[in-house]
Tab-separated table of C-alpha atoms in Angstrom:
chain	number	residue	atom	x	y	z
A	1	UNK	CA	-25.769	0.537	-68.811
A	2	UNK	CA	-24.474	-1.576	-71.941
A	3	UNK	CA	-27.556	-3.796	-71.596
A	4	UNK	CA	-29.471	-3.892	-74.288
A	5	UNK	CA	-27.087	-2.639	-77.105
A	6	UNK	CA	-26.167	-6.301	-78.349
A	7	UNK	CA	-28.643	-9.368	-77.241
A	8	UNK	CA	-26.668	-12.384	-75.134
A	9	UNK	CA	-27.722	-15.372	-77.158
A	10	UNK	CA	-27.789	-18.772	-75.079
A	11	UNK	CA	-25.486	-21.422	-77.409
A	12	UNK	CA	-26.909	-25.009	-76.779
A	13	UNK	CA	-24.119	-26.094	-79.064
A	14	UNK	CA	-21.158	-26.275	-77.052
A	15	UNK	CA	-17.638	-27.735	-77.827
A	16	UNK	CA	-14.074	-27.837	-76.400
A	17	UNK	CA	-11.022	-27.356	-78.029
A	18	UNK	CA	-9.799	-30.349	-76.893
A	19	UNK	CA	-12.247	-32.417	-79.289
A	20	UNK	CA	-9.941	-30.790	-81.881
A	21	UNK	CA	-6.538	-32.076	-80.258
A	22	UNK	CA	-5.950	-29.027	-78.301
A	23	UNK	CA	-3.445	-29.197	-75.615
A	24	UNK	CA	-2.951	-26.792	-72.665
A	25	UNK	CA	0.887	-27.650	-71.863
A	26	UNK	CA	2.055	-24.471	-72.668
A	27	UNK	CA	4.229	-26.026	-75.319
A	28	UNK	CA	1.949	-27.646	-77.773
A	29	UNK	CA	1.111	-25.025	-80.524
A	30	UNK	CA	-2.780	-25.287	-80.971
A	31	UNK	CA	-3.045	-22.922	-84.127
A	32	UNK	CA	-4.482	-26.429	-85.908
A	33	UNK	CA	-7.031	-26.763	-83.142
A	34	UNK	CA	-8.332	-23.654	-83.247
A	35	UNK	CA	-8.764	-23.403	-86.902
A	36	UNK	CA	-10.343	-27.070	-86.669
A	37	UNK	CA	-12.836	-25.519	-84.309
A	38	UNK	CA	-13.652	-22.607	-86.324
A	39	UNK	CA	-14.191	-24.599	-89.304
A	40	UNK	CA	-16.597	-26.712	-87.459
A	41	UNK	CA	-18.568	-23.958	-86.099
A	42	UNK	CA	-18.848	-22.075	-89.705
A	43	UNK	CA	-19.782	-24.902	-91.701
A	44	UNK	CA	-22.103	-27.070	-89.175
A	45	UNK	CA	-24.124	-23.736	-88.616
A	46	UNK	CA	-25.673	-24.967	-85.369
A	47	UNK	CA	-28.983	-23.067	-84.367
A	48	UNK	CA	-28.190	-20.115	-82.129
A	49	UNK	CA	-24.493	-20.866	-82.917
A	50	UNK	CA	-21.711	-22.596	-80.906
A	51	UNK	CA	-19.865	-22.178	-77.357
A	52	UNK	CA	-16.033	-23.249	-78.246
A	53	UNK	CA	-14.832	-23.973	-74.328
A	54	UNK	CA	-11.212	-23.178	-73.267
A	55	UNK	CA	-10.362	-25.381	-70.367
A	56	UNK	CA	-8.177	-24.511	-67.580
A	57	UNK	CA	-4.264	-24.472	-68.791
A	58	UNK	CA	-1.660	-22.347	-71.447
A	59	UNK	CA	-2.789	-23.098	-74.873
A	60	UNK	CA	0.041	-21.646	-77.157
A	61	UNK	CA	-1.148	-20.657	-80.697
A	62	UNK	CA	-0.716	-18.735	-83.673
A	63	UNK	CA	-2.999	-16.158	-84.907
A	64	UNK	CA	-6.496	-17.639	-85.900
A	65	UNK	CA	-9.795	-16.222	-87.169
A	66	UNK	CA	-13.052	-16.274	-85.443
A	67	UNK	CA	-16.770	-16.905	-87.181
A	68	UNK	CA	-19.746	-15.659	-86.890
A	69	UNK	CA	-22.397	-17.116	-83.921
A	70	UNK	CA	-20.020	-18.606	-81.760
A	71	UNK	CA	-18.987	-17.637	-78.123
A	72	UNK	CA	-15.248	-17.909	-77.236
A	73	UNK	CA	-15.256	-18.638	-73.562
A	74	UNK	CA	-12.248	-18.763	-71.495
A	75	UNK	CA	-12.471	-21.041	-68.375
A	76	UNK	CA	-10.846	-19.962	-64.853
A	77	UNK	CA	-6.976	-20.490	-65.428
A	78	UNK	CA	-7.278	-21.025	-69.144
A	79	UNK	CA	-4.995	-18.762	-71.112
A	80	UNK	CA	-4.945	-18.458	-74.895
A	81	UNK	CA	-1.005	-17.392	-75.439
A	82	UNK	CA	0.380	-16.172	-78.881
A	83	UNK	CA	3.733	-17.989	-80.274
A	84	UNK	CA	6.822	-15.766	-80.312
A	85	UNK	CA	7.555	-16.538	-83.765
A	86	UNK	CA	7.189	-13.476	-85.818
A	87	UNK	CA	8.828	-14.887	-88.802
A	88	UNK	CA	5.804	-16.520	-90.297
A	89	UNK	CA	3.276	-14.548	-89.015
A	90	UNK	CA	0.582	-13.684	-91.237
A	91	UNK	CA	0.221	-10.568	-93.047
A	92	UNK	CA	-3.166	-9.066	-94.147
A	93	UNK	CA	-3.909	-5.382	-95.893
A	94	UNK	CA	-3.726	-2.122	-94.327
A	95	UNK	CA	-7.116	-0.199	-93.655
A	96	UNK	CA	-8.177	1.521	-96.475
A	97	UNK	CA	-8.907	4.905	-93.466
A	98	UNK	CA	-5.231	4.567	-92.798
A	99	UNK	CA	-3.572	3.727	-96.327
A	100	UNK	CA	-0.889	1.950	-95.053
A	101	UNK	CA	0.222	0.269	-91.810
A	102	UNK	CA	-0.210	2.511	-88.977
A	103	UNK	CA	3.340	2.265	-88.306
A	104	UNK	CA	5.165	1.231	-91.298
A	105	UNK	CA	4.463	1.332	-95.187
A	106	UNK	CA	2.634	-1.542	-96.656
A	107	UNK	CA	0.508	-4.052	-95.090
A	108	UNK	CA	0.173	-5.484	-91.697
A	109	UNK	CA	0.568	-8.434	-89.076
A	110	UNK	CA	-2.929	-9.995	-88.256
A	111	UNK	CA	-4.146	-9.691	-85.130
A	112	UNK	CA	-3.827	-12.697	-82.744
A	113	UNK	CA	-7.486	-13.129	-82.840
A	114	UNK	CA	-8.930	-11.694	-85.419
A	115	UNK	CA	-12.682	-11.183	-87.142
A	116	UNK	CA	-13.242	-9.991	-90.682
A	117	UNK	CA	-17.403	-9.451	-91.637
A	118	UNK	CA	-18.544	-11.085	-88.472
A	119	UNK	CA	-21.873	-11.312	-86.967
A	120	UNK	CA	-23.001	-12.169	-83.293
A	121	UNK	CA	-19.777	-13.285	-81.700
A	122	UNK	CA	-19.007	-13.169	-77.597
A	123	UNK	CA	-15.838	-13.661	-75.970
A	124	UNK	CA	-16.006	-14.368	-72.323
A	125	UNK	CA	-15.494	-16.517	-69.313
A	126	UNK	CA	-14.317	-16.895	-66.109
A	127	UNK	CA	-11.739	-14.215	-66.354
A	128	UNK	CA	-9.380	-16.538	-68.104
A	129	UNK	CA	-6.447	-14.864	-70.380
A	130	UNK	CA	-5.460	-13.346	-73.452
A	131	UNK	CA	-1.423	-13.035	-73.388
A	132	UNK	CA	-0.269	-11.391	-76.273
A	133	UNK	CA	3.550	-12.137	-75.201
A	134	UNK	CA	4.454	-8.658	-76.519
A	135	UNK	CA	7.648	-8.265	-75.646
A	136	UNK	CA	9.512	-9.718	-78.711
A	137	UNK	CA	7.500	-7.154	-80.979
A	138	UNK	CA	8.144	-4.341	-78.424
A	139	UNK	CA	11.849	-5.523	-78.911
A	140	UNK	CA	11.513	-5.174	-82.788
A	141	UNK	CA	10.096	-1.997	-82.665
A	142	UNK	CA	12.885	-0.582	-80.238
A	143	UNK	CA	15.527	-1.810	-82.739
A	144	UNK	CA	13.610	-0.351	-85.798
A	145	UNK	CA	13.785	-3.813	-87.325
A	146	UNK	CA	10.025	-4.049	-87.601
A	147	UNK	CA	8.910	-4.908	-91.281
A	148	UNK	CA	5.247	-4.310	-90.890
A	149	UNK	CA	3.063	-2.776	-88.451
A	150	UNK	CA	2.910	-4.909	-85.222
A	151	UNK	CA	-0.517	-7.140	-84.329
A	152	UNK	CA	-3.213	-6.134	-82.141
A	153	UNK	CA	-4.453	-8.541	-79.820
A	154	UNK	CA	-7.811	-8.582	-80.724
A	155	UNK	CA	-9.501	-6.970	-84.108
A	156	UNK	CA	-12.850	-7.123	-85.341
A	157	UNK	CA	-13.410	-5.471	-88.584
A	158	UNK	CA	-16.472	-4.959	-90.571
A	159	UNK	CA	-18.575	-6.856	-87.854
A	160	UNK	CA	-21.395	-6.068	-85.335
A	161	UNK	CA	-23.082	-7.557	-82.064
A	162	UNK	CA	-19.917	-8.094	-80.756
A	163	UNK	CA	-19.610	-8.440	-76.743
A	164	UNK	CA	-16.346	-8.897	-75.155
A	165	UNK	CA	-16.581	-9.352	-71.173
A	166	UNK	CA	-14.912	-11.356	-67.933
A	167	UNK	CA	-11.346	-11.671	-69.876
A	168	UNK	CA	-7.678	-10.451	-68.796
A	169	UNK	CA	-6.107	-9.118	-71.622
A	170	UNK	CA	-2.069	-8.771	-71.372
A	171	UNK	CA	1.213	-7.904	-73.234
A	172	UNK	CA	-0.628	-6.896	-76.602
A	173	UNK	CA	2.078	-6.680	-79.137
A	174	UNK	CA	0.606	-3.365	-80.054
A	175	UNK	CA	-3.289	-2.016	-79.532
A	176	UNK	CA	-5.316	-4.605	-77.744
A	177	UNK	CA	-8.488	-4.461	-78.619
A	178	UNK	CA	-9.728	-2.609	-81.911
A	179	UNK	CA	-13.067	-2.577	-83.305
A	180	UNK	CA	-12.691	-1.057	-86.554
A	181	UNK	CA	-15.850	-0.243	-89.317
A	182	UNK	CA	-17.634	-2.199	-86.266
A	183	UNK	CA	-21.331	-1.380	-85.055
A	184	UNK	CA	-23.283	-2.742	-81.893
A	185	UNK	CA	-20.089	-3.613	-79.686
A	186	UNK	CA	-19.821	-3.897	-75.849
A	187	UNK	CA	-17.139	-4.387	-73.865
A	188	UNK	CA	-17.181	-4.230	-70.244
A	189	UNK	CA	-15.524	-6.321	-67.275
A	190	UNK	CA	-12.325	-6.644	-68.922
A	191	UNK	CA	-9.095	-6.037	-67.312
A	192	UNK	CA	-6.075	-5.027	-69.984
A	193	UNK	CA	-2.447	-5.017	-68.694
A	194	UNK	CA	0.797	-4.105	-69.930
A	195	UNK	CA	4.078	-2.728	-68.611
A	196	UNK	CA	4.155	0.967	-68.301
A	197	UNK	CA	7.097	1.363	-71.119
A	198	UNK	CA	5.446	-1.071	-73.567
A	199	UNK	CA	5.158	0.747	-77.053
A	200	UNK	CA	1.604	1.394	-78.060
A	201	UNK	CA	-0.441	-0.816	-76.007
A	202	UNK	CA	-3.324	1.069	-76.301
A	203	UNK	CA	-6.203	-0.249	-74.293
A	204	UNK	CA	-9.465	-0.190	-76.396
A	205	UNK	CA	-9.181	1.206	-79.592
A	206	UNK	CA	-12.914	2.058	-81.239
A	207	UNK	CA	-12.270	3.018	-84.641
A	208	UNK	CA	-14.757	4.311	-87.651
A	209	UNK	CA	-17.318	2.337	-85.190
A	210	UNK	CA	-20.480	3.404	-83.938
A	211	UNK	CA	-22.597	2.434	-81.287
A	212	UNK	CA	-20.028	1.248	-78.913
A	213	UNK	CA	-20.146	0.816	-75.222
A	214	UNK	CA	-17.116	0.578	-72.901
A	215	UNK	CA	-17.869	-0.153	-69.183
A	216	UNK	CA	-16.528	-1.584	-65.623
A	217	UNK	CA	-12.964	-1.794	-66.703
A	218	UNK	CA	-9.332	-1.797	-65.179
A	219	UNK	CA	-6.584	-0.956	-67.655
A	220	UNK	CA	-2.842	-0.186	-66.960
A	221	UNK	CA	-0.715	-0.089	-70.308
A	222	UNK	CA	1.913	2.072	-71.873
A	223	UNK	CA	-0.577	3.629	-73.863
A	224	UNK	CA	-4.091	5.755	-74.059
A	225	UNK	CA	-6.653	3.494	-71.641
A	226	UNK	CA	-9.169	4.033	-74.350
A	227	UNK	CA	-8.568	6.089	-77.759
A	228	UNK	CA	-11.502	6.764	-80.105
A	229	UNK	CA	-10.067	7.216	-83.908
A	230	UNK	CA	-11.664	7.358	-87.009
A	231	UNK	CA	-9.208	7.486	-90.067
A	232	UNK	CA	-5.936	8.955	-91.206
A	233	UNK	CA	-5.399	12.318	-92.861
A	234	UNK	CA	-6.029	12.087	-96.537
A	235	UNK	CA	-7.122	8.206	-96.150
A	236	UNK	CA	-9.732	8.932	-93.535
A	237	UNK	CA	-11.012	11.718	-95.083
A	238	UNK	CA	-11.739	10.072	-98.108
A	239	UNK	CA	-12.878	6.830	-96.705
A	240	UNK	CA	-15.283	9.055	-94.335
A	241	UNK	CA	-16.559	6.256	-91.985
A	242	UNK	CA	-17.419	8.348	-88.458
A	243	UNK	CA	-17.070	6.951	-84.947
A	244	UNK	CA	-20.595	7.819	-83.192
A	245	UNK	CA	-22.395	7.091	-80.327
A	246	UNK	CA	-19.696	5.778	-77.915
A	247	UNK	CA	-20.181	5.440	-74.418
A	248	UNK	CA	-17.683	5.047	-71.895
A	249	UNK	CA	-18.313	4.573	-68.110
A	250	UNK	CA	-16.378	3.598	-64.880
A	251	UNK	CA	-12.908	3.247	-66.439
A	252	UNK	CA	-10.091	2.740	-64.037
A	253	UNK	CA	-6.370	2.788	-64.513
A	254	UNK	CA	-3.077	3.981	-65.025
A	255	UNK	CA	-0.974	5.509	-68.445
A	256	UNK	CA	1.993	7.237	-68.864
A	257	UNK	CA	-0.249	8.788	-72.026
A	258	UNK	CA	-4.072	9.465	-71.630
A	259	UNK	CA	-7.102	8.073	-69.740
A	260	UNK	CA	-9.808	9.084	-72.257
A	261	UNK	CA	-8.108	10.042	-75.153
A	262	UNK	CA	-9.908	11.316	-78.747
A	263	UNK	CA	-7.661	11.300	-81.907
A	264	UNK	CA	-5.367	11.725	-83.029
A	265	UNK	CA	-6.795	10.178	-86.124
A	266	UNK	CA	-9.877	11.846	-86.388
A	267	UNK	CA	-10.402	12.475	-90.134
A	268	UNK	CA	-13.691	10.248	-90.760
A	269	UNK	CA	-15.397	12.545	-87.799
A	270	UNK	CA	-15.898	11.699	-84.373
A	271	UNK	CA	-19.259	13.133	-82.622
A	272	UNK	CA	-21.760	12.115	-79.842
A	273	UNK	CA	-19.269	10.898	-77.121
A	274	UNK	CA	-20.001	10.594	-73.473
A	275	UNK	CA	-17.592	9.290	-71.104
A	276	UNK	CA	-18.111	9.315	-67.134
A	277	UNK	CA	-17.063	8.151	-63.795
A	278	UNK	CA	-13.460	7.697	-64.804
A	279	UNK	CA	-10.744	7.211	-62.305
A	280	UNK	CA	-7.133	7.531	-63.131
A	281	UNK	CA	-3.725	7.432	-61.385
A	282	UNK	CA	-0.132	8.197	-62.270
A	283	UNK	CA	-1.444	9.504	-65.812
A	284	UNK	CA	0.493	11.509	-68.505
A	285	UNK	CA	-2.897	13.087	-69.375
A	286	UNK	CA	-6.551	12.723	-67.634
A	287	UNK	CA	-8.356	13.913	-70.629
A	288	UNK	CA	-6.878	14.248	-74.125
A	289	UNK	CA	-8.545	15.505	-77.347
A	290	UNK	CA	-5.917	15.708	-80.157
A	291	UNK	CA	-5.744	16.122	-83.687
A	292	UNK	CA	-3.680	18.143	-86.260
A	293	UNK	CA	-3.317	19.916	-89.761
A	294	UNK	CA	-4.286	17.339	-92.736
A	295	UNK	CA	-6.752	15.903	-90.585
A	296	UNK	CA	-9.906	17.465	-91.753
A	297	UNK	CA	-12.634	16.075	-90.154
A	298	UNK	CA	-14.299	16.725	-87.375
A	299	UNK	CA	-14.723	16.300	-83.012
A	300	UNK	CA	-17.934	17.196	-81.998
A	301	UNK	CA	-20.793	16.929	-79.466
A	302	UNK	CA	-18.435	15.492	-76.652
A	303	UNK	CA	-19.449	15.163	-72.981
A	304	UNK	CA	-16.989	13.961	-70.499
A	305	UNK	CA	-18.119	14.326	-66.540
A	306	UNK	CA	-16.990	12.617	-63.224
A	307	UNK	CA	-13.341	12.322	-63.798
A	308	UNK	CA	-11.307	11.843	-61.067
A	309	UNK	CA	-7.142	12.156	-61.499
A	310	UNK	CA	-4.404	11.661	-58.886
A	311	UNK	CA	-1.190	12.401	-60.061
A	312	UNK	CA	-0.519	13.493	-63.493
A	313	UNK	CA	1.620	15.544	-65.842
A	314	UNK	CA	-1.714	17.137	-67.358
A	315	UNK	CA	-5.310	17.195	-65.965
A	316	UNK	CA	-6.908	17.993	-69.194
A	317	UNK	CA	-5.350	18.718	-72.818
A	318	UNK	CA	-6.991	19.293	-75.976
A	319	UNK	CA	-4.638	19.935	-78.833
A	320	UNK	CA	-4.199	20.810	-82.685
A	321	UNK	CA	-0.817	19.904	-83.282
A	322	UNK	CA	-0.661	16.182	-82.152
A	323	UNK	CA	0.311	13.413	-84.142
A	324	UNK	CA	2.129	12.290	-87.450
A	325	UNK	CA	1.309	11.763	-90.897
A	326	UNK	CA	0.986	8.576	-93.118
A	327	UNK	CA	3.051	10.412	-95.918
A	328	UNK	CA	3.996	13.771	-97.277
A	329	UNK	CA	0.917	13.796	-99.558
A	330	UNK	CA	-1.650	14.924	-96.584
A	331	UNK	CA	-3.407	18.545	-97.284
A	332	UNK	CA	-2.189	20.796	-95.198
A	333	UNK	CA	-5.510	23.064	-95.429
A	334	UNK	CA	-7.586	20.160	-94.348
A	335	UNK	CA	-8.165	21.335	-90.633
A	336	UNK	CA	-10.400	19.744	-88.419
A	337	UNK	CA	-13.261	21.230	-86.760
A	338	UNK	CA	-13.309	21.146	-82.977
A	339	UNK	CA	-16.850	21.840	-81.507
A	340	UNK	CA	-18.894	21.581	-78.294
A	341	UNK	CA	-16.559	19.792	-75.984
A	342	UNK	CA	-18.472	19.769	-72.843
A	343	UNK	CA	-16.046	18.739	-69.399
A	344	UNK	CA	-17.744	18.717	-66.069
A	345	UNK	CA	-16.968	17.615	-62.942
A	346	UNK	CA	-13.179	17.077	-63.018
A	347	UNK	CA	-11.049	16.444	-59.560
A	348	UNK	CA	-7.523	16.282	-59.712
A	349	UNK	CA	-4.590	16.066	-57.241
A	350	UNK	CA	-0.827	16.212	-57.751
A	351	UNK	CA	-1.855	17.593	-61.509
A	352	UNK	CA	1.149	18.961	-62.713
A	353	UNK	CA	-0.205	21.427	-65.276
A	354	UNK	CA	-3.958	22.132	-65.021
A	355	UNK	CA	-4.817	22.379	-68.735
A	356	UNK	CA	-3.922	23.136	-71.964
A	357	UNK	CA	-6.186	24.121	-74.986
A	358	UNK	CA	-4.467	24.792	-78.097
A	359	UNK	CA	-6.712	25.343	-81.053
A	360	UNK	CA	-5.478	26.118	-84.877
A	361	UNK	CA	-5.519	29.579	-86.576
A	362	UNK	CA	-7.445	28.893	-89.302
A	363	UNK	CA	-9.804	26.866	-87.455
A	364	UNK	CA	-10.358	27.846	-83.581
A	365	UNK	CA	-12.065	25.169	-81.283
A	366	UNK	CA	-15.226	26.540	-80.486
A	367	UNK	CA	-18.098	25.609	-77.801
A	368	UNK	CA	-15.506	24.636	-75.187
A	369	UNK	CA	-17.241	24.496	-71.900
A	370	UNK	CA	-15.796	23.473	-68.703
A	371	UNK	CA	-17.530	23.498	-65.245
A	372	UNK	CA	-17.063	22.663	-61.988
A	373	UNK	CA	-13.098	21.898	-62.614
A	374	UNK	CA	-10.910	21.563	-59.350
A	375	UNK	CA	-7.100	20.474	-60.524
A	376	UNK	CA	-4.756	20.888	-57.719
A	377	UNK	CA	-1.266	21.404	-58.913
A	378	UNK	CA	1.579	23.718	-59.780
A	379	UNK	CA	0.786	25.558	-63.231
A	380	UNK	CA	-2.495	27.032	-64.524
A	381	UNK	CA	-4.176	26.585	-67.936
A	382	UNK	CA	-2.499	27.777	-71.217
A	383	UNK	CA	-4.629	28.651	-74.345
A	384	UNK	CA	-4.914	29.762	-77.785
A	385	UNK	CA	-7.332	29.619	-80.817
A	386	UNK	CA	-10.196	28.938	-78.335
A	387	UNK	CA	-13.511	30.033	-77.903
A	388	UNK	CA	-15.820	28.764	-74.706
A	389	UNK	CA	-17.044	29.326	-71.239
A	390	UNK	CA	-15.968	28.292	-68.041
A	391	UNK	CA	-17.751	28.107	-64.625
A	392	UNK	CA	-16.280	27.203	-61.275
A	393	UNK	CA	-13.034	25.958	-62.406
A	394	UNK	CA	-9.945	26.094	-60.643
A	395	UNK	CA	-7.209	27.073	-61.178
A	396	UNK	CA	-8.716	30.432	-62.592
A	397	UNK	CA	-8.805	28.985	-66.437
A	398	UNK	CA	-7.540	30.869	-69.356
A	399	UNK	CA	-9.423	34.264	-70.586
A	400	UNK	CA	-10.226	33.013	-74.092
A	401	UNK	CA	-12.955	30.957	-71.877
A	402	UNK	CA	-15.129	33.758	-70.870
A	403	UNK	CA	-16.595	33.274	-67.044
A	404	UNK	CA	-20.251	32.477	-66.641
A	405	UNK	CA	-22.230	31.792	-63.491
A	406	UNK	CA	-21.299	31.616	-60.242
């Protein structure tokens, strides 16, 4: 389990959003109340930190920043809901490992709940809800009238000792939970919901982060359920912050895209990933490892096991031709290295295509090891520029994966 990665501290000091004028009527905008509460926590600095209690009710708010040594606690029936006014949404700088906003050049809209340079922060409760009311943003994206990259629901940047648990996240404008340049992050017992046709509503995206544990959660969104990233083309290569030591366990969910994804932004490198006991239904892809020319970086020492997939377009897909580029200045000779991918104990039913592994001619994928995999569907494997082994794989995998054992 994730226990022990981040110590859970008891907060003696407890305050309520209502102490700062917060009103949970679904109409009053509570931005000033949230910001005043954060100011009090930051400047009074109570020993052991402070718990901010959100009682039952619907608390409409614009985006706000968290502070260190605090717990944001949502009672059962408490809802923090984003305003739908996109005109005054604050802008922040792009991430250096991306070189621009992920969707459009320039900056990006700040996440609804944001943290930068923080330590010892907990978001938890009795399964209260954080609602991004993302449809207004999805429609801007669909109509191609976005001015900047959409806001995440929650983003922690340059932060450590983060726990997120026992909260429902829904209708994010963009990615739901985005720890970037972080360490010691635990996300467990969460529910993440968005319509299947909502664009780019990834569930949890650890990004250039280390020592992350994601467990015991249900995710149903319009994009990858869990996607590990580490920077985009030449900007990610220059920034050089890998994602490593990430564990994903007991995730259940559904999506038209991938269940467990690595990439496609992998330029800072991704290594030492464990994903196990994953249960998926009505998927685009069960397991998807994806990168592209120009990415550079590496994907190595990946261990995925005990995956069940019910109805999917692909069971397993490992691809070197996925994802776009930030601009035309990427280096086409910056080829990623993909090696040491171990996938074991995968069972799939109603899987249209068992698997596809498409490496790069100048950088074949090596050490691809598949064992004890049964993907029952209609089409078999397709492979190119890959070197590896297979054992007890049905349907019979491609010839590039030489058979070993029984």
